[in-house]
PDB file of C-alpha atoms in Angstrom:
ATOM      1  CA  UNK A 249       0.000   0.000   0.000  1.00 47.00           C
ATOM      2  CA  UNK A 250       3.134   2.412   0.401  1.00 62.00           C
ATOM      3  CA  UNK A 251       3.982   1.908  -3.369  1.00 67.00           C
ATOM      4  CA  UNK A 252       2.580   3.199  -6.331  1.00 68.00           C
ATOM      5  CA  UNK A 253       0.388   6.586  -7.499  1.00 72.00           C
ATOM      6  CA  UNK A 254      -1.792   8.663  -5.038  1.00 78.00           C
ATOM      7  CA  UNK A 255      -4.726   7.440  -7.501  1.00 72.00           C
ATOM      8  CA  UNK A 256      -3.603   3.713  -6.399  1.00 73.00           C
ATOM      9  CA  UNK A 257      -3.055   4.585  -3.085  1.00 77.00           C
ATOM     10  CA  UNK A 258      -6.106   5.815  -2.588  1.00 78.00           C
ATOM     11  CA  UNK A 259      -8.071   3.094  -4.797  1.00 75.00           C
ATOM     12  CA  UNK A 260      -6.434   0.871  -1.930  1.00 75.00           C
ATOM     13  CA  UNK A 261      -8.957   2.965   0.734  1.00 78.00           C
ATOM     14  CA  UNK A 262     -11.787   1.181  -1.294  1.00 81.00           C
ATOM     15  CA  UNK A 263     -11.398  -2.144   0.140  1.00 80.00           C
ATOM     16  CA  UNK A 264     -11.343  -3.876  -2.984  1.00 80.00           C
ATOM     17  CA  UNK A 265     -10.228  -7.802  -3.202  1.00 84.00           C
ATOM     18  CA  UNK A 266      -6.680  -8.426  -4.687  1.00 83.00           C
ATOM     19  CA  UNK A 267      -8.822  -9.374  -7.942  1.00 84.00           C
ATOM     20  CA  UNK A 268     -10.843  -6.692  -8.025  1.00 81.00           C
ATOM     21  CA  UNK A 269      -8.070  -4.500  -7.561  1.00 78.00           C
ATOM     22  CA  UNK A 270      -5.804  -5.871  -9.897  1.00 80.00           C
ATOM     23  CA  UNK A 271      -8.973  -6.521 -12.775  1.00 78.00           C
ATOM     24  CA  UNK A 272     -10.059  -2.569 -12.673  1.00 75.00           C
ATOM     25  CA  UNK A 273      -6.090  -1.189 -12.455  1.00 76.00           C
ATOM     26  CA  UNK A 274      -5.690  -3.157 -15.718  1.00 76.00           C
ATOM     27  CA  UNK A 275      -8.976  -1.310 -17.053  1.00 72.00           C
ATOM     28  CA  UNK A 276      -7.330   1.925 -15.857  1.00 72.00           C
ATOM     29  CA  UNK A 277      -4.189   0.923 -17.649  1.00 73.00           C
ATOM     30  CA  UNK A 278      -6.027  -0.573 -20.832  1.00 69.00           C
ATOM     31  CA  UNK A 279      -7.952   3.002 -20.996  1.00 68.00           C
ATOM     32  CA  UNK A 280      -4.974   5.428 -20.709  1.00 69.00           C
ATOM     33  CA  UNK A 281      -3.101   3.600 -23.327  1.00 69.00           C
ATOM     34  CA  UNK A 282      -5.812   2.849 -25.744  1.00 64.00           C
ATOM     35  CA  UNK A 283      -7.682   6.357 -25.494  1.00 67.00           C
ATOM     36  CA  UNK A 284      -6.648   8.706 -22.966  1.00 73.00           C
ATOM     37  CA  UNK A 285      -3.073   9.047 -23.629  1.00 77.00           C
ATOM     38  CA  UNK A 286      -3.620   9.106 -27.652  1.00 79.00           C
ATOM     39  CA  UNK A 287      -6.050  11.488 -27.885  1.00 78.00           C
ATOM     40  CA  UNK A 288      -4.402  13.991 -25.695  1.00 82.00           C
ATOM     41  CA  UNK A 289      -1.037  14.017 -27.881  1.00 87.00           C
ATOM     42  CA  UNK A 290      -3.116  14.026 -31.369  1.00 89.00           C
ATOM     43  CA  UNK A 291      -5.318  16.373 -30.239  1.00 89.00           C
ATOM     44  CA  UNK A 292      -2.378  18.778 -28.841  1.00 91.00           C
ATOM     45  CA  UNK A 293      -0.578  17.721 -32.180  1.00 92.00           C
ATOM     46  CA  UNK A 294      -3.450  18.650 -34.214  1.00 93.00           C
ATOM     47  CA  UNK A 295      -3.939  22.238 -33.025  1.00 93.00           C
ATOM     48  CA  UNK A 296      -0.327  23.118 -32.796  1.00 92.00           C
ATOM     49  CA  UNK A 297       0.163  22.007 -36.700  1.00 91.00           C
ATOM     50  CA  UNK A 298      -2.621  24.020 -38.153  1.00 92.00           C
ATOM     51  CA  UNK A 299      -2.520  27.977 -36.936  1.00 91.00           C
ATOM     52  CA  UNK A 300      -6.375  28.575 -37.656  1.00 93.00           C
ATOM     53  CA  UNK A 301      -7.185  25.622 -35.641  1.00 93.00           C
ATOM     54  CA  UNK A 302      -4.706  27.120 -32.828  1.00 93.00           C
ATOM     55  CA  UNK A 303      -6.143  30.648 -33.082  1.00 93.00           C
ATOM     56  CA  UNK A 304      -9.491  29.412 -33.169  1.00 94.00           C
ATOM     57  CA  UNK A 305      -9.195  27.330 -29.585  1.00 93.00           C
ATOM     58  CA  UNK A 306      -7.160  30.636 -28.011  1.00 92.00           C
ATOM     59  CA  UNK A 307      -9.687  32.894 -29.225  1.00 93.00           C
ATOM     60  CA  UNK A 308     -12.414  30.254 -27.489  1.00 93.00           C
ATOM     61  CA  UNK A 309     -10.180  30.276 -24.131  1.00 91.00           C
ATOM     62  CA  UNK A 310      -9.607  33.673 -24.173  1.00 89.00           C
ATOM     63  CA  UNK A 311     -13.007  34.528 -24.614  1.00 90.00           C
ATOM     64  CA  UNK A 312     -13.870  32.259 -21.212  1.00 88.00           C
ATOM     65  CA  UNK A 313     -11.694  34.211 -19.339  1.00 87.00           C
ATOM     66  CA  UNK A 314     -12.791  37.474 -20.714  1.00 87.00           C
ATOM     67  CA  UNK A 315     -15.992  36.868 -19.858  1.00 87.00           C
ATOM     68  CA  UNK A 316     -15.447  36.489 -15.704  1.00 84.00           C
ATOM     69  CA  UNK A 317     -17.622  39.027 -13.960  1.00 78.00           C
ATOM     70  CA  UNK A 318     -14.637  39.341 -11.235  1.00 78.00           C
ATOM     71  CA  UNK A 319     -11.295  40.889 -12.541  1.00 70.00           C
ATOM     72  CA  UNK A 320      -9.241  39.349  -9.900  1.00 65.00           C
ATOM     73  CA  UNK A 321     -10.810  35.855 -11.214  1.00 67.00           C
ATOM     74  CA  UNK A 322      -9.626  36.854 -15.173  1.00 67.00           C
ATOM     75  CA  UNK A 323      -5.428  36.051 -13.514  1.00 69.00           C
ATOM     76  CA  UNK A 324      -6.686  32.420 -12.585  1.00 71.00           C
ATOM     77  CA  UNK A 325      -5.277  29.539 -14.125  1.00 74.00           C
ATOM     78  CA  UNK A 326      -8.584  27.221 -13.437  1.00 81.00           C
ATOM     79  CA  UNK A 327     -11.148  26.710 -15.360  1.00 86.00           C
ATOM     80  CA  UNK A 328     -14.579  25.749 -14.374  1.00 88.00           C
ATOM     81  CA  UNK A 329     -17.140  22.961 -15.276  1.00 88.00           C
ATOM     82  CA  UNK A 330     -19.524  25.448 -17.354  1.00 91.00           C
ATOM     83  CA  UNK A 331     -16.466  27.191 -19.382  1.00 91.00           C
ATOM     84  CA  UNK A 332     -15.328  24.015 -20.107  1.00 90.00           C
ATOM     85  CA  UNK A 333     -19.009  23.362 -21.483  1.00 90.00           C
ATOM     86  CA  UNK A 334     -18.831  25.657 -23.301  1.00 91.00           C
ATOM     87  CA  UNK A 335     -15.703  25.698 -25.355  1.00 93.00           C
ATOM     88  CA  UNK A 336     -17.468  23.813 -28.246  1.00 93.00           C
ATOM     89  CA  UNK A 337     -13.879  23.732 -30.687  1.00 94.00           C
ATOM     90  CA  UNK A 338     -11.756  22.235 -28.351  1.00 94.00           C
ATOM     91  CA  UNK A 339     -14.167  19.920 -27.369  1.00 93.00           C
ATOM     92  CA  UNK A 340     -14.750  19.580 -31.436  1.00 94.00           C
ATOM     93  CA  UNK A 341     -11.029  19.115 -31.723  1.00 94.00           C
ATOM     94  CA  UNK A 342     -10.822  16.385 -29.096  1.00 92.00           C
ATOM     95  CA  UNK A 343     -13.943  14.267 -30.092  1.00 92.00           C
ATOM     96  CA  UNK A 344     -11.799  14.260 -33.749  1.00 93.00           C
ATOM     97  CA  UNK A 345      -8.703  13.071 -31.610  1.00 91.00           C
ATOM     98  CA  UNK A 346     -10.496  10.341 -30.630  1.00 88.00           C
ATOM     99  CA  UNK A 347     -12.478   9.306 -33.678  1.00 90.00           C
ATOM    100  CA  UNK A 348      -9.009   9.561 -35.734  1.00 89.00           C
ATOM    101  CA  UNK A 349      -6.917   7.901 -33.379  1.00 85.00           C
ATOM    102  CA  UNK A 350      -9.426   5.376 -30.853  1.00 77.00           C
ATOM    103  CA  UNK A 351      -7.491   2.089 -30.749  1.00 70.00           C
ATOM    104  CA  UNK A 352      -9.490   0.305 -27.930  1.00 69.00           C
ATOM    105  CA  UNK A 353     -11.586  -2.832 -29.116  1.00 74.00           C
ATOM    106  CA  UNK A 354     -14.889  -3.741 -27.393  1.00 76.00           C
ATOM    107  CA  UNK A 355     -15.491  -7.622 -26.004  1.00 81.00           C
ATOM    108  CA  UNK A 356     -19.181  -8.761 -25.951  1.00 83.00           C
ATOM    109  CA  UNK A 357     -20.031 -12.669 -25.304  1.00 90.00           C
ATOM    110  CA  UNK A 358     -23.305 -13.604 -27.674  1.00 92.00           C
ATOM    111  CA  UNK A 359     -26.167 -14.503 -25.074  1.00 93.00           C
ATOM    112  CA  UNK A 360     -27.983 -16.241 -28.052  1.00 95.00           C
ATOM    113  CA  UNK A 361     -27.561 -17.775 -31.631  1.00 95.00           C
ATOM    114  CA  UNK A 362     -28.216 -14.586 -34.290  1.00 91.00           C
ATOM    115  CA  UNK A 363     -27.883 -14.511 -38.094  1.00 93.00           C
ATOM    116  CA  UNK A 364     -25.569 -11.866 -38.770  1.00 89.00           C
ATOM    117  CA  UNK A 365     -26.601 -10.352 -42.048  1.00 88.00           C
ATOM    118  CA  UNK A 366     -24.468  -6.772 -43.478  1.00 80.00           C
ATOM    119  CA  UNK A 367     -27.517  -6.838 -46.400  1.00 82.00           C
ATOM    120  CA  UNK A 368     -25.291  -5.684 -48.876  1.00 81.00           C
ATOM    121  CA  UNK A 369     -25.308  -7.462 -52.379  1.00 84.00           C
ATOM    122  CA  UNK A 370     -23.539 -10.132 -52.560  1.00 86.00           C
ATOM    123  CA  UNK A 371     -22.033 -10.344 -48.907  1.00 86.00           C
ATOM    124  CA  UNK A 372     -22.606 -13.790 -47.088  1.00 90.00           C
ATOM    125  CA  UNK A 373     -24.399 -14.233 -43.871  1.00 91.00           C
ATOM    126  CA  UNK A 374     -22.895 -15.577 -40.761  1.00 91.00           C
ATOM    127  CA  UNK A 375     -24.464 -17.726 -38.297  1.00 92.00           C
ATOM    128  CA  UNK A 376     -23.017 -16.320 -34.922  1.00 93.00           C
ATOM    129  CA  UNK A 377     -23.233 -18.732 -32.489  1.00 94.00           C
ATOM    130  CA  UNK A 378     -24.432 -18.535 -28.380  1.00 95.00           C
ATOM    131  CA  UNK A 379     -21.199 -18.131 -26.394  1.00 94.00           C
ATOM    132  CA  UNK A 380     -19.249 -16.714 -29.136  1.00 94.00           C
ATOM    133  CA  UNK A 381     -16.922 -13.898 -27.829  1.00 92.00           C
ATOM    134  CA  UNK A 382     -17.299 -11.116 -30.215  1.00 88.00           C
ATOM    135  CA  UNK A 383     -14.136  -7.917 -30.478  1.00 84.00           C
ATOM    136  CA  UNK A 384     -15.661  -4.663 -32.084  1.00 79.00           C
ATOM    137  CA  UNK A 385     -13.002  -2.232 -33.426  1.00 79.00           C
ATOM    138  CA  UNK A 386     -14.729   0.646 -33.094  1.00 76.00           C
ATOM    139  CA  UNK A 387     -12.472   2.779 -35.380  1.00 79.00           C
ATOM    140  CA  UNK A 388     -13.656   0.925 -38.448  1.00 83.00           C
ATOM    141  CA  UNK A 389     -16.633   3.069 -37.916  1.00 85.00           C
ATOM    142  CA  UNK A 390     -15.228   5.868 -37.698  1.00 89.00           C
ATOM    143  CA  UNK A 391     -13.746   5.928 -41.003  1.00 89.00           C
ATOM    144  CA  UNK A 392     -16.929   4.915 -42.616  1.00 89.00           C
ATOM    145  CA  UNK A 393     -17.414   7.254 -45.424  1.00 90.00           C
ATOM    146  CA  UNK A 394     -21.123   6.549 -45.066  1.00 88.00           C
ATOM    147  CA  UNK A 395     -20.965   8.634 -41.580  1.00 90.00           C
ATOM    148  CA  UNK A 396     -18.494  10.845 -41.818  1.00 92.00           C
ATOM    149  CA  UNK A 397     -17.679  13.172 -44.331  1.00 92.00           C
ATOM    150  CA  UNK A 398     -13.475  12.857 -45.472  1.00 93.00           C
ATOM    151  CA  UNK A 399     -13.481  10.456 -42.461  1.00 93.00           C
ATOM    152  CA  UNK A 400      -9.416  10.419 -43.521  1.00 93.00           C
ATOM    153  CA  UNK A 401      -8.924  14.022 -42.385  1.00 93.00           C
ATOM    154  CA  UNK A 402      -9.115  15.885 -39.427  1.00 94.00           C
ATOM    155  CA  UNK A 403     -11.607  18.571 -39.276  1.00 94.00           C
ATOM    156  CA  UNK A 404     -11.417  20.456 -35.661  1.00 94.00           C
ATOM    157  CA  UNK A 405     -15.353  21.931 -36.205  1.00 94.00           C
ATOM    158  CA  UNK A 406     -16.779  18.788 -37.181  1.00 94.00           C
ATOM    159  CA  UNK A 407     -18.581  18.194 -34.110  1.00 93.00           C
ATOM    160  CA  UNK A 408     -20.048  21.733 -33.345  1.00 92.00           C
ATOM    161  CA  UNK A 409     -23.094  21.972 -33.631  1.00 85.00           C
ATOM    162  CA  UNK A 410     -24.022  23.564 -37.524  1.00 82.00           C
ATOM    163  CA  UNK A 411     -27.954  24.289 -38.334  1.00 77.00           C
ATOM    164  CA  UNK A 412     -29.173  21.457 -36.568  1.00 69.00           C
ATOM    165  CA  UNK A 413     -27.150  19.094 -38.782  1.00 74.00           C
ATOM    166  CA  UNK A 414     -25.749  16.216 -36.637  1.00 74.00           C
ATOM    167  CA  UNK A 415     -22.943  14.281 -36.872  1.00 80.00           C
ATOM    168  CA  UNK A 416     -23.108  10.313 -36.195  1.00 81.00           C
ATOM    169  CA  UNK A 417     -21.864  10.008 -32.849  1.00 83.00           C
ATOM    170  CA  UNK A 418     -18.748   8.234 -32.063  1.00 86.00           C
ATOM    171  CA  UNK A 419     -17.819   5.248 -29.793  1.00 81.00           C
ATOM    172  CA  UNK A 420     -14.674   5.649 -28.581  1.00 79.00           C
ATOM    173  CA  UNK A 421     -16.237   4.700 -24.707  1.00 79.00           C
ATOM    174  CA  UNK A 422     -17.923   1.546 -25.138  1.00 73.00           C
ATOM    175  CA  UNK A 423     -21.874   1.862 -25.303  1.00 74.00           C
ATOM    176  CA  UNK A 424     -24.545  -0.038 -22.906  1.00 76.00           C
ATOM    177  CA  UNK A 425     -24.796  -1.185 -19.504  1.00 75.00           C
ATOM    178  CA  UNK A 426     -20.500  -0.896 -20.218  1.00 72.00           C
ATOM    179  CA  UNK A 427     -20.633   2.321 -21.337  1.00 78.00           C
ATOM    180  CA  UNK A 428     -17.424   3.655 -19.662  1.00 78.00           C
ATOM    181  CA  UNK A 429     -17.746   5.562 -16.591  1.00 77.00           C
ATOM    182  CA  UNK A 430     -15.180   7.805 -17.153  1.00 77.00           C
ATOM    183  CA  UNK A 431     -16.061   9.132 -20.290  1.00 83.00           C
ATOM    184  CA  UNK A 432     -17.357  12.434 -18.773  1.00 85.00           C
ATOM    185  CA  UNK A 433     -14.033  13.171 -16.505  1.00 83.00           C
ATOM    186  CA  UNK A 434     -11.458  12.245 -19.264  1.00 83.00           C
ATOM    187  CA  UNK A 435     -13.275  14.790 -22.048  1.00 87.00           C
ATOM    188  CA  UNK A 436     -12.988  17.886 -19.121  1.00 88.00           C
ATOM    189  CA  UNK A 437      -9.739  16.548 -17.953  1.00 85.00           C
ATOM    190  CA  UNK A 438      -8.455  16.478 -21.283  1.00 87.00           C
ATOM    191  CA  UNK A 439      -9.731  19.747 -22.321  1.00 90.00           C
ATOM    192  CA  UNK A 440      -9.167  21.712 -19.178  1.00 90.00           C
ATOM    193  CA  UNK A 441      -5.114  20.390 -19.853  1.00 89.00           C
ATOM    194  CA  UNK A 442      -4.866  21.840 -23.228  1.00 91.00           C
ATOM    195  CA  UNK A 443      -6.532  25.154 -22.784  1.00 91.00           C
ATOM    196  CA  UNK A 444      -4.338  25.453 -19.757  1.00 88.00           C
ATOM    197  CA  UNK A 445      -0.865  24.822 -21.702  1.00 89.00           C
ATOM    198  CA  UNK A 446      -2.454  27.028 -24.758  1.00 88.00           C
ATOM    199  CA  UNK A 447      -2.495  29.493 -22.105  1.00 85.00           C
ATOM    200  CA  UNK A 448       0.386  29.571 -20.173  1.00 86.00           C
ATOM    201  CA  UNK A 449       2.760  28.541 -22.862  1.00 87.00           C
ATOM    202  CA  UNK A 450       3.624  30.251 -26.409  1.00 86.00           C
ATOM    203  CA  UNK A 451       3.742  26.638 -28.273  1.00 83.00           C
ATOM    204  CA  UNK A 452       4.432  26.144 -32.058  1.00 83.00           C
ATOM    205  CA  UNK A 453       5.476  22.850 -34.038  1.00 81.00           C
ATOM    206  CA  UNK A 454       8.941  22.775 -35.219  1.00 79.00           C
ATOM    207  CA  UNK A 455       9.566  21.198 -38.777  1.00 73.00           C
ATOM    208  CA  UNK A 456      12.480  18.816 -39.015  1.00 60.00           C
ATOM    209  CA  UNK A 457      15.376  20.085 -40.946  1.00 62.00           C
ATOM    210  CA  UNK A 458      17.217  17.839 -43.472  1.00 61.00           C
ATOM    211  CA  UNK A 459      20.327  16.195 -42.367  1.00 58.00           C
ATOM    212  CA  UNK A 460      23.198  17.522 -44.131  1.00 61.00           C
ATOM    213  CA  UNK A 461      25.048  14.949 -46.645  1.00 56.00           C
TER     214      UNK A 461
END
């Protein structure tokens, strides 16, 4: 109990079995590498690399922090809940991240025999059998060019809101009774982080310079 993170430490304080403990730390672990941790660096990568896309999400930050009723509050480095709510680019931006760059697969067991039919000319169906463990890679939908429009680029605005035209939603946190219950704190986390480093730090991407023969 004296090793590891304050989040472990902590987690400890729960009084979960040695299974439990160790089955949801690998979750934790699982999530970080296969969402958390990507989506933060392409999303950061992302805005840095294009300057209307940086100017964009400043001008959105900015604008939060103008719009504090107390001066003393405009020198603070924190963000709330609601401005975070309502910075609708960067949350665009990061919602791209994740369609782009999700690399997490999704494990359901079949509770009953189903015909699994695509009902596209041509295409066989597939008896899927009761017991069957099923893995759902989640990014093959969200490169479906019958969703998303250019699903091969990445568009910062594409999930604000535009004349009540909506987007197909992406999956990136599971869906059903395992829908993940962090999705909510990672999306703030994340977006409180890189309004906070577009703030406090003047950041640009530096292009690599040929090697000299």
């Amino acid at each position: 109990t004296e090793q590891g993170s304050e989040l472990m430490k902590a987690r400890r304080q729960l009084d979960f079995s040695d299974n439990v403990f160790g089955r949801t730390g690998l979750g934790l672990l699982f999530a970080s590498v296969g969402n958390s941790i990507p989506s933060v660096f392409w999303c950061l990568y992302h805005i840095l690399s294009d300057p209307i896309v940086h100017e964009a999400i400043l001008a959105e930050v900015d604008g939060a922090i103008a719009n504090r009723s107390n001066e003393g509050d405009k020198e603070m480095f924190i963000l709330s809940l609601e401005e975070l709510g309502g910075m609708e680019i960067l949350r665009s931006a990061f919602s791209e991240a994740l369609r782009l760059y999700h690399g997490a697969f999704t494990v359901r067991e079949v509770t009953d025999n189903f015909v699994f039919d695509t009902k596209k000319k041509g295409q066989y169906k597939y008896l899927i059998e009761k017991g069957t463990r099923i893995m759902a890679f989640q990014a093959t939908r969200h490169y479906s060019a019958a969703l998303f429009d250019n699903p091969e680029k990445f568009q910062y605005d594409r999930f604000v809101p535009k004349g009540g035209k909506r987007v197909a939603d992406i999956r990136p946190f599971g869906g059903g009774t395992r829908l993940c219950p962090g999705r909510k704190f990672i999306r703030y986390e994340v977006q409180a982080f890189v309004a906070l480093l577009l703030m406090r730090f003047d950041m640009k991407m530096l292009r690599a310079k040929p090697n000299p023969i």
